[in-house]
Short mmCIF file of C-alpha atoms in Angstrom, two decimals:
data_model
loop_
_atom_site.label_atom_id
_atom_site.label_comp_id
_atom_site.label_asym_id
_atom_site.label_seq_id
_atom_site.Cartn_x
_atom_site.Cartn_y
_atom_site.Cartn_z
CA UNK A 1 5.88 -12.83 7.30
CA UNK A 2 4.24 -10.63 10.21
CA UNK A 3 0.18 -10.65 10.35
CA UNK A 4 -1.83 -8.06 10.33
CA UNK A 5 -5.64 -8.30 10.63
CA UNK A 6 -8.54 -5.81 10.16
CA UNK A 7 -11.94 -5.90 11.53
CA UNK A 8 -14.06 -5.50 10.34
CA UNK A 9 -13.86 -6.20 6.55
CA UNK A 10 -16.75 -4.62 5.10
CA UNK A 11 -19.35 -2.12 6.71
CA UNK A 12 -22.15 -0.85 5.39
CA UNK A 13 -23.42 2.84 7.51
CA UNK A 14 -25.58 5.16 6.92
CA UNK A 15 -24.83 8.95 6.51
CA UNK A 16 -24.30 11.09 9.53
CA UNK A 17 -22.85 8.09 11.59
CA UNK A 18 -19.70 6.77 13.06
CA UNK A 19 -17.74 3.90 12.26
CA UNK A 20 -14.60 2.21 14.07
CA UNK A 21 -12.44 0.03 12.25
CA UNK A 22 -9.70 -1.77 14.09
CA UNK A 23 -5.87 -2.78 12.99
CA UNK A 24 -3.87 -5.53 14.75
CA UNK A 25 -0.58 -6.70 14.90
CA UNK A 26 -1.07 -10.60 15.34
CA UNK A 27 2.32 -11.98 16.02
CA UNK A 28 4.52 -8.98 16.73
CA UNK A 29 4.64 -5.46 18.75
CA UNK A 30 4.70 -2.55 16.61
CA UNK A 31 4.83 0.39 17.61
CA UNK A 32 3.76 2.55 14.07
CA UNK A 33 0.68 1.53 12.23
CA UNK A 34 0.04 3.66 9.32
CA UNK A 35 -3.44 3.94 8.14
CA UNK A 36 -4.32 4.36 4.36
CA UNK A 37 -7.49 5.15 1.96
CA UNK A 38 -7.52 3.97 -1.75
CA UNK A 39 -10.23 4.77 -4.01
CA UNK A 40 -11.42 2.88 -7.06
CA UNK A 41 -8.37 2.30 -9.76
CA UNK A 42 -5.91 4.97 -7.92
CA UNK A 43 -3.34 4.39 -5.30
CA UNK A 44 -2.88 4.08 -1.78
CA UNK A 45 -3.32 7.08 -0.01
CA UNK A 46 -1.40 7.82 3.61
CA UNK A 47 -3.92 9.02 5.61
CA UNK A 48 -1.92 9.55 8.92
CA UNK A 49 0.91 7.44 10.81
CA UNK A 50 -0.29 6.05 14.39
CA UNK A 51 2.45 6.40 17.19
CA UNK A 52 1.67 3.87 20.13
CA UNK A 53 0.88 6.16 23.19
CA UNK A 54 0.98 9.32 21.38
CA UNK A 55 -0.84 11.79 18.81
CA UNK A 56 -1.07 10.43 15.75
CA UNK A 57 0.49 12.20 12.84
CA UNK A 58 -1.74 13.40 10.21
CA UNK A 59 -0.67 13.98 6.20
CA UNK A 60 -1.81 17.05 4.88
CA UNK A 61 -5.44 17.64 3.83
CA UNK A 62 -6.68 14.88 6.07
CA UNK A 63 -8.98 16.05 8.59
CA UNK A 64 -7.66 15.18 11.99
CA UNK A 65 -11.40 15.51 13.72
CA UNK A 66 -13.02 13.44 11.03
CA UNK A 67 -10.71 10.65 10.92
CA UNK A 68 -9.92 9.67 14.59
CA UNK A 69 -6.98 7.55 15.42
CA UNK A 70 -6.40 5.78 18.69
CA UNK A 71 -3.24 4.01 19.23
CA UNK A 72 -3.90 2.28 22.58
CA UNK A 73 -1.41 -0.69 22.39
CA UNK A 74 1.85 -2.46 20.80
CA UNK A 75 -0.63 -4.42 19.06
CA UNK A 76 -3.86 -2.25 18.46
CA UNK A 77 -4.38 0.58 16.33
CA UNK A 78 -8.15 1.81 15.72
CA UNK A 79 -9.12 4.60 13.15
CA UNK A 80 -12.58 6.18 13.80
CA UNK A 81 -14.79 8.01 10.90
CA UNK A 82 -16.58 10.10 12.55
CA UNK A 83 -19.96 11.72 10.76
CA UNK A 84 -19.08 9.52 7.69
CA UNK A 85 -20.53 10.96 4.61
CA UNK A 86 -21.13 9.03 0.88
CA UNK A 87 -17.58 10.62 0.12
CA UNK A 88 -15.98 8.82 2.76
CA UNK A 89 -16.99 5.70 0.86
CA UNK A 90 -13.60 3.79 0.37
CA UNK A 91 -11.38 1.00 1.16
CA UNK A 92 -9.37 1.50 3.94
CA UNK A 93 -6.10 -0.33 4.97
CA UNK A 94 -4.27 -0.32 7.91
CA UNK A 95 -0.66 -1.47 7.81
CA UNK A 96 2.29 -2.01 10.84
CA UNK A 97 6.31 -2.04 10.58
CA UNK A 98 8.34 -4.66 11.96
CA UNK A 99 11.32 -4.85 9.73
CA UNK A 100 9.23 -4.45 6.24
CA UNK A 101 5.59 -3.04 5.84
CA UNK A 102 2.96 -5.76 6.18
CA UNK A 103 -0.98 -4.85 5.30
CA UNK A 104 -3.87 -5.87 6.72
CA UNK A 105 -6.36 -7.04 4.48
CA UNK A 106 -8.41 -4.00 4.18
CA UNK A 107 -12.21 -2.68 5.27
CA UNK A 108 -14.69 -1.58 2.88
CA UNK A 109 -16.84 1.27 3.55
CA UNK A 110 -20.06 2.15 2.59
CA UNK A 111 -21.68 5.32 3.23
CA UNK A 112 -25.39 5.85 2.34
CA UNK B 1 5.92 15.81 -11.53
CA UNK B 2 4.32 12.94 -9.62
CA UNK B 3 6.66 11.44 -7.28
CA UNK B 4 6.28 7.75 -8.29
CA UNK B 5 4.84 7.04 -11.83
CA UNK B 6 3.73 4.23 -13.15
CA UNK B 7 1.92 3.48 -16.46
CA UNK B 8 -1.73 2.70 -15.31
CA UNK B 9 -1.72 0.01 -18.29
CA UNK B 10 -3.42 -2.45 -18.48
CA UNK B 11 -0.27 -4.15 -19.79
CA UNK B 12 -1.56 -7.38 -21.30
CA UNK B 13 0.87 -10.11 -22.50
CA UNK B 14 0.07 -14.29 -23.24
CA UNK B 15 0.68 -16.69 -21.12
CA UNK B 16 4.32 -17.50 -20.26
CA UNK B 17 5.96 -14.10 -21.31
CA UNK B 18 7.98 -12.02 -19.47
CA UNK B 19 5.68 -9.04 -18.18
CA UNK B 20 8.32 -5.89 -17.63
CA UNK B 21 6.25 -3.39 -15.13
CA UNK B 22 8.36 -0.17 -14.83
CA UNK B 23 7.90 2.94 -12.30
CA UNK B 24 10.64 6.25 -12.03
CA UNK B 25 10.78 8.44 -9.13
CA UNK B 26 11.38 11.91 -8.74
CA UNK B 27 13.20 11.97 -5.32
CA UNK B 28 16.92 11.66 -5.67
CA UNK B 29 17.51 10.99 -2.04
CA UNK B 30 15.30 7.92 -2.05
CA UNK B 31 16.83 4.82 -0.56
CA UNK B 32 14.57 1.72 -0.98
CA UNK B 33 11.85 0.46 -3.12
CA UNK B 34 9.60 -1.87 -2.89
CA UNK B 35 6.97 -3.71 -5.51
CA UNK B 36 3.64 -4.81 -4.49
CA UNK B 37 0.93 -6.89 -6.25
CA UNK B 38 -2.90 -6.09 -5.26
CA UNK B 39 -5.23 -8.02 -6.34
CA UNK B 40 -8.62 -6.24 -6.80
CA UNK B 41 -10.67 -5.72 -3.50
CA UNK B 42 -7.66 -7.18 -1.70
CA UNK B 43 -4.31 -5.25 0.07
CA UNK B 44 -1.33 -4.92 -1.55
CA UNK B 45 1.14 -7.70 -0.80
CA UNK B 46 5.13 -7.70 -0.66
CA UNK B 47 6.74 -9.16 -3.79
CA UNK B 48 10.13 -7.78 -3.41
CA UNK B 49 11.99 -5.02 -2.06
CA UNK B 50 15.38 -3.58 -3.95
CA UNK B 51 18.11 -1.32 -2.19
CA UNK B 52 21.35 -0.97 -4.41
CA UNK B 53 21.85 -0.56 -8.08
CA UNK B 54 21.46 -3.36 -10.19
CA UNK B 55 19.09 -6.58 -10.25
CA UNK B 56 17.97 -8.87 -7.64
CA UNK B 57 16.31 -12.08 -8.59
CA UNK B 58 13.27 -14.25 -6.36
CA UNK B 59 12.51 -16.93 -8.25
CA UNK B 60 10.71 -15.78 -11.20
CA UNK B 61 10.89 -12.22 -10.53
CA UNK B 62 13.45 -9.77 -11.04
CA UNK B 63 13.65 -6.11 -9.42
CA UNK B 64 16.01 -3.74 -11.68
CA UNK B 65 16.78 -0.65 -9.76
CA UNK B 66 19.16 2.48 -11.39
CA UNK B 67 19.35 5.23 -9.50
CA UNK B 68 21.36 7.11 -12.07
CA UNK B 69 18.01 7.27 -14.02
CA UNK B 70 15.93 6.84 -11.14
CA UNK B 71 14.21 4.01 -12.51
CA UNK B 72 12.76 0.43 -10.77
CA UNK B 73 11.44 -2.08 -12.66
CA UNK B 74 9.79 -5.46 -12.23
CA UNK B 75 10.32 -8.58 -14.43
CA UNK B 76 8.12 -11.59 -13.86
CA UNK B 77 9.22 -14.52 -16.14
CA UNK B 78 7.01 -17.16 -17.49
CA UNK B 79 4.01 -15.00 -16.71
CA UNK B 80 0.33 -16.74 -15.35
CA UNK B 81 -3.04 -16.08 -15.50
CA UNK B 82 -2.63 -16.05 -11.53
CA UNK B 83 -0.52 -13.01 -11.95
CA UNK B 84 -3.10 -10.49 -13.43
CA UNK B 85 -3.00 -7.97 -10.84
CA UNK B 86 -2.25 -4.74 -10.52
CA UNK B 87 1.60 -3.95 -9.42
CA UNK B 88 2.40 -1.39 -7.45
CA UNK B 89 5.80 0.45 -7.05
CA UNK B 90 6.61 2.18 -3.73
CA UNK B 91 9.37 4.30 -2.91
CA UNK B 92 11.13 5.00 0.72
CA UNK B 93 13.03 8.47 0.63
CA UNK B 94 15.92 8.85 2.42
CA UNK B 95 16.20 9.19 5.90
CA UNK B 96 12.48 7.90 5.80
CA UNK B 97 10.38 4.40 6.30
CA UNK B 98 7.06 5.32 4.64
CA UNK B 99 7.12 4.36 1.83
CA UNK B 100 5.10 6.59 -1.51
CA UNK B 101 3.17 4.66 -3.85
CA UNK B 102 2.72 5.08 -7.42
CA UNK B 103 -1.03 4.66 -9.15
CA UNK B 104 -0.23 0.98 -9.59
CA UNK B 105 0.08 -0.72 -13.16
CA UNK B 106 -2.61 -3.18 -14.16
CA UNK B 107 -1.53 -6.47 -15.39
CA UNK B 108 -2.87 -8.78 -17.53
CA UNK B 109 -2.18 -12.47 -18.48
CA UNK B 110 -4.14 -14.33 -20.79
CA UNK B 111 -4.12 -18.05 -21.40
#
């Protein structure tokens, strides 16, 4: 199947600050990249859909300034928290579409 | 109603039984559906995807869809330690590729 990497895998930050975590698309173009947030024992949460070359599309409830998308390339999708707080402690995962839905591996956040 | 349910578990059966993992959805229109395994601190990984009514086999799982009762379920035969994870049902709805996940079910197999 497709890959799909994340960088990075685990960051630690500390309250007040920014963090960038990146999604690629190894060995295919895709043009969606979906970005999700899953706390502790509950499921995987869409956080917004990431259109190549456009505005990404946010799901309702997730704040579009805090959670900053950038969808530069086929191949590279990067989602931004910006001002983290100890709330936006989670495990995020990006995922692309080529015929099926592949995951990357997931980044762990850490807010202090 | 929660649009994909799953039993949270943890469903716990021995080693080399069949572990049944069941999920219903709420949206009549939905099209395709999909069951993941995650193991813990990892991403959810593709174990099989279902479309039309019936079963569909992959070695020793089976995917039992009925859209009548708008249930999926997952059978994995001959069960393994190795497949203590937790299972996670997602549903496409019609006229729609992203997919909805249910809470996940936690399974586990012991020797």
């Amino acid at each position: 199947g497709a890959v799909v990497s994340q960088h990075p895998s685990w960051v630690i930050c500390k309250s007040g600050t920014s963090v960038k975590i990146e999604c690629r698309s190894l060995d295919f173009q895709a043009t969606t990249m979906f970005w999700y947030r899953q706390f502790p024992k509950q499921s995987l949460m869409l956080m917004a859909t990431s259109n190549e070359g456009s505005k990404a599309t946010y799901e309702q409830g997730v704040e579009k300034d805090k959670f900053l998308i950038n969808h530069a390339s086929l191949t590279l999708s990067t989602l931004t928290v910006t001002s983290a707080h100890p709330e936006d402690s989670s495990f995020y995962i990006c995922s692309a579409r080529d015929n099926e839905q592949y995951f990357g591996p997931g980044t762990r956040l850490t807010v202090t | 109603q929660k649009e994909v349910e799953q039993n949270s578990g943890p469903l716990s059966v021995p080693e080399g039984a069949i572990a049944s993992l069941n999920c219903t959805y709420s949206d009549r229109g939905s099209q395709s559906f999909f069951w993941y395994r995650q193991y813990s601190g990892k991403s959810p990984e593709l174990i099989m995807f279902i479309y039309s009514n019936g079963d569909k086999e992959d070695g020793r799982f089976t995917a039992q869809l009925n859209k009548a009762s708008q249930y999926v379920s997952l059978l994995i035969r001959d069960s393994q330690p190795s497949d203590s994870a937790t299972y996670l049902c997602a549903v496409n709805r019609g006229g729609s590729y992203i997919p909805t996940f249910g809470r996940g079910t936690s399974l586990i197999v012991h020797p």
